[in-house]
mmCIF file of C-alpha atoms (C1' of nucleotides) in Angstrom:
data_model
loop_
_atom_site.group_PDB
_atom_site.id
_atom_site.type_symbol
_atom_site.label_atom_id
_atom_site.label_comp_id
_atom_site.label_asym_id
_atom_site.label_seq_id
_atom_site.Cartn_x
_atom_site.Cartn_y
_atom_site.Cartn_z
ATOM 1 C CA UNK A 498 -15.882 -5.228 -36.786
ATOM 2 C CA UNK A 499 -12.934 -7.164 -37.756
ATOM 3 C CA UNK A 500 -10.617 -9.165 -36.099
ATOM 4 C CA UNK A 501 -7.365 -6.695 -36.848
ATOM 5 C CA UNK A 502 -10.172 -4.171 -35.592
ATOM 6 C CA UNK A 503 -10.051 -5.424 -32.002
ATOM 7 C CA UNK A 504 -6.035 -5.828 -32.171
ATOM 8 C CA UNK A 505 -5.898 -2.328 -33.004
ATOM 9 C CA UNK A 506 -8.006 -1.273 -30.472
ATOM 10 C CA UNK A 507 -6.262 -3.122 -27.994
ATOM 11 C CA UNK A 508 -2.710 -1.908 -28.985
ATOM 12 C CA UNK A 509 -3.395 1.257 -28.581
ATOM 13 C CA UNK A 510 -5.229 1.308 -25.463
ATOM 14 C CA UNK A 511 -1.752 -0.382 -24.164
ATOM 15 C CA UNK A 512 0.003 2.142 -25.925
ATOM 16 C CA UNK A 513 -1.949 5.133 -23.971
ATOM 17 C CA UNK A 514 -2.098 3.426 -20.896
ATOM 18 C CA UNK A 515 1.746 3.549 -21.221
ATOM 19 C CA UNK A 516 1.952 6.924 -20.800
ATOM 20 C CA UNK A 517 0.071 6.851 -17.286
ATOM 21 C CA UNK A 518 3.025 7.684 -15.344
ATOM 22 C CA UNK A 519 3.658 6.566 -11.506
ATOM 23 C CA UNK A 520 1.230 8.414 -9.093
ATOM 24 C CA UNK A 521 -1.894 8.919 -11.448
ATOM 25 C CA UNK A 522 -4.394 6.898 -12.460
ATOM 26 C CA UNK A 523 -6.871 7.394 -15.171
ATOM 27 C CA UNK A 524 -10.256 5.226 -16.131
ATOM 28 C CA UNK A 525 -11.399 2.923 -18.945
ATOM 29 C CA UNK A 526 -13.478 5.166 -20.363
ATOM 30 C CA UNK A 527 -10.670 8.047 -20.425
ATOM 31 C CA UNK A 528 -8.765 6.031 -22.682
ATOM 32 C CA UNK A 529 -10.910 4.672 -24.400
ATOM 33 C CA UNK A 530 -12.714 8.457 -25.304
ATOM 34 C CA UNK A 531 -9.150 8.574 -26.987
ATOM 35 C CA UNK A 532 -8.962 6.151 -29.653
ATOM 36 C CA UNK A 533 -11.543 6.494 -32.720
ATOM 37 C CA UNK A 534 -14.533 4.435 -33.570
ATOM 38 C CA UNK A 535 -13.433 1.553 -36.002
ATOM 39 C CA UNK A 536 -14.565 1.779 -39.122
ATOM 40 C CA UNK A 537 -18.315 0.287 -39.848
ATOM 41 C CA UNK A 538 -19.350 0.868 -35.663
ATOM 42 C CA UNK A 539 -21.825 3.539 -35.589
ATOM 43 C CA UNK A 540 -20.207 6.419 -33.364
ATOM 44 C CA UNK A 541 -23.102 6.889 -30.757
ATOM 45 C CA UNK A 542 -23.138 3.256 -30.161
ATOM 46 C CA UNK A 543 -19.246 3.216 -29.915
ATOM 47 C CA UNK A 544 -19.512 5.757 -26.964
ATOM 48 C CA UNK A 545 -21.490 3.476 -25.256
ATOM 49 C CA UNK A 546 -19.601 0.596 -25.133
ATOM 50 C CA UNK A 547 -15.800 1.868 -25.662
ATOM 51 C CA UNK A 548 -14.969 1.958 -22.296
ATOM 52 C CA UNK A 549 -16.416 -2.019 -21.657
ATOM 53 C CA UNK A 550 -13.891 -2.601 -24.667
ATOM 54 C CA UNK A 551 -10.898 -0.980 -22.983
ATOM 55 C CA UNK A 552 -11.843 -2.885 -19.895
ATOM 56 C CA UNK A 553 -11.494 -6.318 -21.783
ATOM 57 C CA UNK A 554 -8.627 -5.121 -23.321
ATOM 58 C CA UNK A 555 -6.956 -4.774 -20.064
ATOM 59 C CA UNK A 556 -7.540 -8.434 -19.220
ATOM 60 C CA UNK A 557 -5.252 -9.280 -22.022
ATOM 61 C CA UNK A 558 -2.393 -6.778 -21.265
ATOM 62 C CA UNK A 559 1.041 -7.136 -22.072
ATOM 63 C CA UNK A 560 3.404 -6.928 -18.964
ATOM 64 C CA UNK A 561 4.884 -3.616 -19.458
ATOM 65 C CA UNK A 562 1.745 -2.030 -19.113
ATOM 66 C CA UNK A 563 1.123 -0.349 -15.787
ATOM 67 C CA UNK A 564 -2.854 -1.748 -15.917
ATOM 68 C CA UNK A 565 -3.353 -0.700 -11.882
ATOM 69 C CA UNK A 566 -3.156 2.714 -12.917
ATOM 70 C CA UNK A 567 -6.450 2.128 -14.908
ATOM 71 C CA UNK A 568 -9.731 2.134 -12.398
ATOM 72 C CA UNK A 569 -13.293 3.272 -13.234
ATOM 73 C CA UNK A 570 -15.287 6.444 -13.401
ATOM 74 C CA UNK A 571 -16.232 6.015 -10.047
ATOM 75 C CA UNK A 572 -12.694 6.229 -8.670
ATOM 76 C CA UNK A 573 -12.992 2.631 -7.905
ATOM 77 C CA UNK A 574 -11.002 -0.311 -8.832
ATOM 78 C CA UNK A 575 -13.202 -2.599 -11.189
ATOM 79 C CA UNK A 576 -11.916 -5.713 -10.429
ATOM 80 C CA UNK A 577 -13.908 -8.337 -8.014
ATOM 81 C CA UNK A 578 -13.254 -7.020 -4.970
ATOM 82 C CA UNK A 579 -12.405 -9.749 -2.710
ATOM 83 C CA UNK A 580 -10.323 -11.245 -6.007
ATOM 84 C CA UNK A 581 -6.179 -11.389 -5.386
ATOM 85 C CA UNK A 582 -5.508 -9.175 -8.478
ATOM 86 C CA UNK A 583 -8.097 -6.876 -7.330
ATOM 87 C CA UNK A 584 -5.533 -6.290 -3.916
ATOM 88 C CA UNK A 585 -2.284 -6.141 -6.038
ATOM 89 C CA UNK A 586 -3.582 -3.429 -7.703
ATOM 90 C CA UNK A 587 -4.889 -1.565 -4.556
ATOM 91 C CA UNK A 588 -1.543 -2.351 -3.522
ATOM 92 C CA UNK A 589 0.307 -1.297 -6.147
ATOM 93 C CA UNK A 590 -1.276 2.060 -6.282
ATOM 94 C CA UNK A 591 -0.309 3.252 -2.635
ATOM 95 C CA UNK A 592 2.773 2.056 -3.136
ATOM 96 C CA UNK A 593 2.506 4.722 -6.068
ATOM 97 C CA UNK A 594 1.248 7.350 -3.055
ATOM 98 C CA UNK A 595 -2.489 7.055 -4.286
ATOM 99 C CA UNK A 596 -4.381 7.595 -1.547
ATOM 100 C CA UNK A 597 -7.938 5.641 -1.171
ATOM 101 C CA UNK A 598 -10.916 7.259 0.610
ATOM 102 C CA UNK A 599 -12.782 5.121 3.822
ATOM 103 C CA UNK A 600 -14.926 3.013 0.843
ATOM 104 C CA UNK A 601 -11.672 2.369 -1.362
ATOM 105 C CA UNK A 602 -12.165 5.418 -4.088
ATOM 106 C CA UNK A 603 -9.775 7.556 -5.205
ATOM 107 C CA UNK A 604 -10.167 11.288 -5.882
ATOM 108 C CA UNK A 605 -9.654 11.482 -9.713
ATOM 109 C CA UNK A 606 -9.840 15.269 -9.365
ATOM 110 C CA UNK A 607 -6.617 14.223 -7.372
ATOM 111 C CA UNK A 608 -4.847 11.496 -9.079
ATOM 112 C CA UNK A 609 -6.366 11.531 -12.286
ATOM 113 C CA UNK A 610 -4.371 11.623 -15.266
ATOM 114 C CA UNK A 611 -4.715 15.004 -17.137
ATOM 115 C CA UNK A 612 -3.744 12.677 -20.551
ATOM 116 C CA UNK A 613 -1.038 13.173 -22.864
ATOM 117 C CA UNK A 614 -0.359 16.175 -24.623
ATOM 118 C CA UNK A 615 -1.858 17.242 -27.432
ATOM 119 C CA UNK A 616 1.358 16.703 -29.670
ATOM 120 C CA UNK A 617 1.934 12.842 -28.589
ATOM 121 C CA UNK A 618 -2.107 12.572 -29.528
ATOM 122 C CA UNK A 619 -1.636 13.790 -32.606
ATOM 123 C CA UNK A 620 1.582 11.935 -33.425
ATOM 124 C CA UNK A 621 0.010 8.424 -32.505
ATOM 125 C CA UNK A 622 -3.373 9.630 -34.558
ATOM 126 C CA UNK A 623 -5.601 9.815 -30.938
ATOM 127 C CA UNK A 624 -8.247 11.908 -30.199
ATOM 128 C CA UNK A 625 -8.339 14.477 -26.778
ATOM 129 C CA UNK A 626 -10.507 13.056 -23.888
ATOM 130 C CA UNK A 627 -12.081 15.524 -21.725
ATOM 131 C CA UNK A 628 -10.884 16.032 -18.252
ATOM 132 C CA UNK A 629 -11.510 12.991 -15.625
ATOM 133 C CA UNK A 630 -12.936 14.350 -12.390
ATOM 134 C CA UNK A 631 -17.167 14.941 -11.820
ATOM 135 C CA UNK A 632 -16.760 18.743 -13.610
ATOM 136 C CA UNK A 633 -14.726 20.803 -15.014
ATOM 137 C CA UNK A 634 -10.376 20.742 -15.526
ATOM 138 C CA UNK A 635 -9.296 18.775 -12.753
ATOM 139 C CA UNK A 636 -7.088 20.629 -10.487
ATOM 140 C CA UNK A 637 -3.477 17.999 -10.131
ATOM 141 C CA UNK A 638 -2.902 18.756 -6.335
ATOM 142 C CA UNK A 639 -0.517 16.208 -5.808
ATOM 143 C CA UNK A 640 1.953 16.962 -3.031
ATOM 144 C "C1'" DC B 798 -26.463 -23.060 -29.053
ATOM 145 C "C1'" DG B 799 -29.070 -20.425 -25.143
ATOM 146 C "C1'" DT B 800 -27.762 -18.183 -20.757
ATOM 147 C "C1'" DT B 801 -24.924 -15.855 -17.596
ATOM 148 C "C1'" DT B 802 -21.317 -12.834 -16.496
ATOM 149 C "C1'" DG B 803 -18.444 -8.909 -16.326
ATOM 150 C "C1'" DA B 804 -11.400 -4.868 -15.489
ATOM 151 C "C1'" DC B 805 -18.172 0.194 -17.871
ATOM 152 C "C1'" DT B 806 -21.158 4.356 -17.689
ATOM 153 C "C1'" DA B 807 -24.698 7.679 -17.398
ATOM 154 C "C1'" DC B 808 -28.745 8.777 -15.142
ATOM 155 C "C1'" DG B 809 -32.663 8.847 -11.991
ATOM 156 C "C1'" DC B 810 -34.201 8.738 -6.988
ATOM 157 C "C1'" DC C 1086 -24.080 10.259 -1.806
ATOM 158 C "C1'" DG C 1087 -25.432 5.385 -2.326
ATOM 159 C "C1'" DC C 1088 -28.175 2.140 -5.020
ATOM 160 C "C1'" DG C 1089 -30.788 0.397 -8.844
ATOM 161 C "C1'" DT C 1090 -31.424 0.350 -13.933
ATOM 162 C "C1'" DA C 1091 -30.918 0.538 -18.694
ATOM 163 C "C1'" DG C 1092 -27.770 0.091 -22.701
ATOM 164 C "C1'" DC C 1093 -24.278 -3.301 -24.668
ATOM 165 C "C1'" DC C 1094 -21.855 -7.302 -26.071
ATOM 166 C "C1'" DA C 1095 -17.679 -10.631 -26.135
ATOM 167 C "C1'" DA C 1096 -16.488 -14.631 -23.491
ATOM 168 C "C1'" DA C 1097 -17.188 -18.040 -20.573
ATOM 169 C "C1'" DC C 1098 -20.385 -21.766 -19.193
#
DNA sequence: CGTTTGACTACGC
DNA sequence: CGCGTAGCCAAAC
């Protein structure tokens, strides 16, 4: 792993998490099942710890990117929960009409992010990440 | 320089 | 379902 390695990995999990639009949210490990294990980073061990990555990354994002639209696999949002940033993004998202459950999760077969299309994957060199959601295409039910 | 911590997940009970 | 645990490892202490 080198340095530029971790920059690139980092740009483009801003550059996906761009494309989260208002109203959906997706999860670190979503994006991160999108961008390709670096070069020398033995693939099943980059599965395992991709999605920790794109959670680091997200400490360091750039303003423009809408990071409260990125939560976990559990519908949750990962940040400490009594933390200030951790209500600005809870916030942030019902502002955005996501709705949170009694315990603060969100239905990801609900508001999660069905991705980008296949054509914008291609185009920026990213891979397809299977659906978000426990199983199976997740049903977009918003309205 | 050793230890702890944390914006993660999958899996087992 | 909720809760604990095992992998994992870059940063912060």
């Amino acid at each position: 792993m080198q340095e530029k390695d971790v920059a690139s990995f980092r740009a483009q999990v801003y550059l996906i998490v761009r494309q989260v639009p208002p109203g959906r949210v997706t999860t670190y490990g979503q994006v991160a099942a999108m961008i390709a294990a670096p070069a020398g980073v033995d693939p099943p061990k980059y599965q395992r710890i991709r999605a920790q990555w794109a959670g680091r990354a997200m400490r360091h994002a750039p303003a423009d990117v809408p990071w409260q639209r990125v939560i976990n696999s559990q519908g949750r949002i990962s940040l400490p929960a009594a933390s200030r940033p951790a209500a600005i993004q809870h916030m942030r998202l019902e502002a955005e009409g996501i709705e949170f459950d009694r315990v603060g999760r969100v239905d990801l077969r609900r508001f999660g992010w069905l991705g980008p299309d296949s054509a914008w994957l291609t185009k920026h060199g990213l891979l397809p990440a299977p659906p978000l959601g426990k199983s199976g295409p997740t049903q977009p039910t918003l309205f």
